Each structure stands twice: as structure tokens, then as C-alpha cells.
PDB file of C-alpha atoms in Angstrom:
ATOM      1  CA  UNK A 134      -3.433   7.336   3.272  1.00 69.00           C
ATOM      2  CA  UNK A 135      -4.987   9.826   0.913  1.00 76.00           C
ATOM      3  CA  UNK A 136      -1.750  11.505  -0.184  1.00 83.00           C
ATOM      4  CA  UNK A 137       1.580   9.744   0.153  1.00 86.00           C
ATOM      5  CA  UNK A 138       3.567  12.575  -1.456  1.00 88.00           C
ATOM      6  CA  UNK A 139       4.785  10.068  -4.091  1.00 85.00           C
ATOM      7  CA  UNK A 140       5.640   7.467  -1.480  1.00 88.00           C
ATOM      8  CA  UNK A 141       8.460   5.003  -2.119  1.00 87.00           C
ATOM      9  CA  UNK A 142      10.406   2.356  -0.225  1.00 89.00           C
ATOM     10  CA  UNK A 143       7.649   1.108   2.072  1.00 93.00           C
ATOM     11  CA  UNK A 144       9.246  -1.129   4.737  1.00 96.00           C
ATOM     12  CA  UNK A 145       8.261  -2.488   8.137  1.00 96.00           C
ATOM     13  CA  UNK A 146      10.413  -1.914  11.199  1.00 96.00           C
ATOM     14  CA  UNK A 147      11.010  -4.303  14.096  1.00 96.00           C
ATOM     15  CA  UNK A 148       8.431  -2.451  16.209  1.00 95.00           C
ATOM     16  CA  UNK A 149       5.647  -3.096  13.650  1.00 96.00           C
ATOM     17  CA  UNK A 150       5.498   0.410  12.226  1.00 96.00           C
ATOM     18  CA  UNK A 151       5.693   0.907   8.479  1.00 96.00           C
ATOM     19  CA  UNK A 152       8.148   3.458   7.114  1.00 96.00           C
ATOM     20  CA  UNK A 153       7.577   5.345   3.881  1.00 95.00           C
ATOM     21  CA  UNK A 154       9.794   7.739   1.941  1.00 95.00           C
ATOM     22  CA  UNK A 155       7.502  10.653   1.044  1.00 94.00           C
ATOM     23  CA  UNK A 156       9.509  11.977  -1.913  1.00 92.00           C
ATOM     24  CA  UNK A 157       7.663  15.230  -2.527  1.00 93.00           C
ATOM     25  CA  UNK A 158       7.654  16.135   1.179  1.00 94.00           C
ATOM     26  CA  UNK A 159      11.351  15.138   1.542  1.00 94.00           C
ATOM     27  CA  UNK A 160      10.448  13.142   4.667  1.00 95.00           C
ATOM     28  CA  UNK A 161      10.419   9.631   6.068  1.00 96.00           C
ATOM     29  CA  UNK A 162       7.084   8.852   7.659  1.00 96.00           C
ATOM     30  CA  UNK A 163       6.397   6.290  10.369  1.00 96.00           C
ATOM     31  CA  UNK A 164       2.902   4.778  10.117  1.00 95.00           C
ATOM     32  CA  UNK A 165       1.261   3.020  13.043  1.00 95.00           C
ATOM     33  CA  UNK A 166      -1.283   0.189  12.809  1.00 94.00           C
ATOM     34  CA  UNK A 167      -4.055   2.738  12.131  1.00 93.00           C
ATOM     35  CA  UNK A 168      -2.033   4.429   9.344  1.00 90.00           C
ATOM     36  CA  UNK A 169      -1.511   7.489  11.547  1.00 94.00           C
ATOM     37  CA  UNK A 170       1.661   9.150  10.288  1.00 94.00           C
ATOM     38  CA  UNK A 171       4.434  10.929  12.128  1.00 96.00           C
ATOM     39  CA  UNK A 172       7.499  12.486  10.523  1.00 96.00           C
ATOM     40  CA  UNK A 173      10.427  10.264  11.497  1.00 96.00           C
ATOM     41  CA  UNK A 174      13.096  12.200   9.572  1.00 96.00           C
ATOM     42  CA  UNK A 175      13.140  15.131   7.131  1.00 96.00           C
ATOM     43  CA  UNK A 176      15.597  16.793   4.817  1.00 93.00           C
ATOM     44  CA  UNK A 177      16.152  14.761   1.663  1.00 92.00           C
ATOM     45  CA  UNK A 178      14.223  13.273  -1.252  1.00 92.00           C
ATOM     46  CA  UNK A 179      14.783   9.550  -0.805  1.00 92.00           C
ATOM     47  CA  UNK A 180      13.972   6.675  -3.093  1.00 92.00           C
ATOM     48  CA  UNK A 181      14.696   3.294  -1.459  1.00 95.00           C
ATOM     49  CA  UNK A 182      14.772   2.230   2.161  1.00 95.00           C
ATOM     50  CA  UNK A 183      16.241  -0.602   4.231  1.00 96.00           C
ATOM     51  CA  UNK A 184      15.227  -0.977   7.888  1.00 97.00           C
ATOM     52  CA  UNK A 185      17.619  -2.915  10.111  1.00 97.00           C
ATOM     53  CA  UNK A 186      16.692  -5.276  12.953  1.00 96.00           C
ATOM     54  CA  UNK A 187      17.644  -2.606  15.507  1.00 96.00           C
ATOM     55  CA  UNK A 188      15.308  -0.019  13.920  1.00 95.00           C
ATOM     56  CA  UNK A 189      18.010   2.072  12.240  1.00 97.00           C
ATOM     57  CA  UNK A 190      17.787   2.441   8.474  1.00 96.00           C
ATOM     58  CA  UNK A 191      19.594   3.297   5.273  1.00 97.00           C
ATOM     59  CA  UNK A 192      17.946   5.367   2.556  1.00 96.00           C
ATOM     60  CA  UNK A 193      19.131   6.195  -0.945  1.00 95.00           C
ATOM     61  CA  UNK A 194      18.908   9.607  -2.573  1.00 93.00           C
ATOM     62  CA  UNK A 195      19.659   9.401  -6.298  1.00 91.00           C
ATOM     63  CA  UNK A 196      21.249  12.273  -8.158  1.00 88.00           C
ATOM     64  CA  UNK A 197      17.848  13.361  -9.447  1.00 84.00           C
ATOM     65  CA  UNK A 198      19.214  15.831 -11.983  1.00 87.00           C
ATOM     66  CA  UNK A 199      21.507  13.250 -13.617  1.00 86.00           C
ATOM     67  CA  UNK A 200      24.571  15.281 -12.663  1.00 92.00           C
ATOM     68  CA  UNK A 201      24.766  15.256  -8.860  1.00 90.00           C
ATOM     69  CA  UNK A 202      26.063  12.037  -7.299  1.00 93.00           C
ATOM     70  CA  UNK A 203      23.695   9.757  -5.434  1.00 94.00           C
ATOM     71  CA  UNK A 204      23.889   9.465  -1.644  1.00 95.00           C
ATOM     72  CA  UNK A 205      23.201   6.846   0.989  1.00 96.00           C
ATOM     73  CA  UNK A 206      21.843   8.187   4.287  1.00 95.00           C
ATOM     74  CA  UNK A 207      22.059   6.475   7.670  1.00 96.00           C
ATOM     75  CA  UNK A 208      19.078   7.207   9.928  1.00 96.00           C
ATOM     76  CA  UNK A 209      19.335   6.139  13.572  1.00 95.00           C
ATOM     77  CA  UNK A 210      16.569   4.490  15.583  1.00 93.00           C
ATOM     78  CA  UNK A 211      15.647   7.937  16.915  1.00 91.00           C
ATOM     79  CA  UNK A 212      15.421   9.568  13.465  1.00 92.00           C
ATOM     80  CA  UNK A 213      18.794  11.313  13.410  1.00 87.00           C
ATOM     81  CA  UNK A 214      20.431  11.274   9.985  1.00 80.00           C
ATOM     82  CA  UNK A 215      24.018  11.240   8.726  1.00 74.00           C
TER      83      UNK A 215
END
């Protein structure tokens, strides 16, 4: 990839895709075996990522300004976040 948007938390899922937190884009990208990216989820500036055996994941979003509390996001296998 030429521009990962300050990528963090690179992890592989059970289906073989790699998942990357693109911090500047505020997205989670899914990368196939040819490094073709698709936006899996959008809406927050994540930092670390854990992918579960079932394909769901947890992502952390620190309190970047040092004041706001950090958050942990749950992202389902279909890319829906809570």
C-alpha cells in the first residue's frame, strides 16, 4: 500500500484478510491477498485491534487529547460497530 493513513493494529482475520486501522482516515480497512483494500468500518480513530476467531473484532480509541476517556469498540463480522 502506498498510503496507509498512519496504519496501526495490523491483524489477520480467520478468512485470511488483513485488517488495518487507518488512523487518519478514521476507518478499518480489510486487505485481500493482493492488498486490495475495502472499508470494513468507519467512524473513529482507532489504535489497536484484536480479531476474534469468528471474525468480529475489538478496537481501542485512546483519548487522543489527553482529556477525553478512551473507548473500546466492538465491530461485528459484518462491520457494524458498537
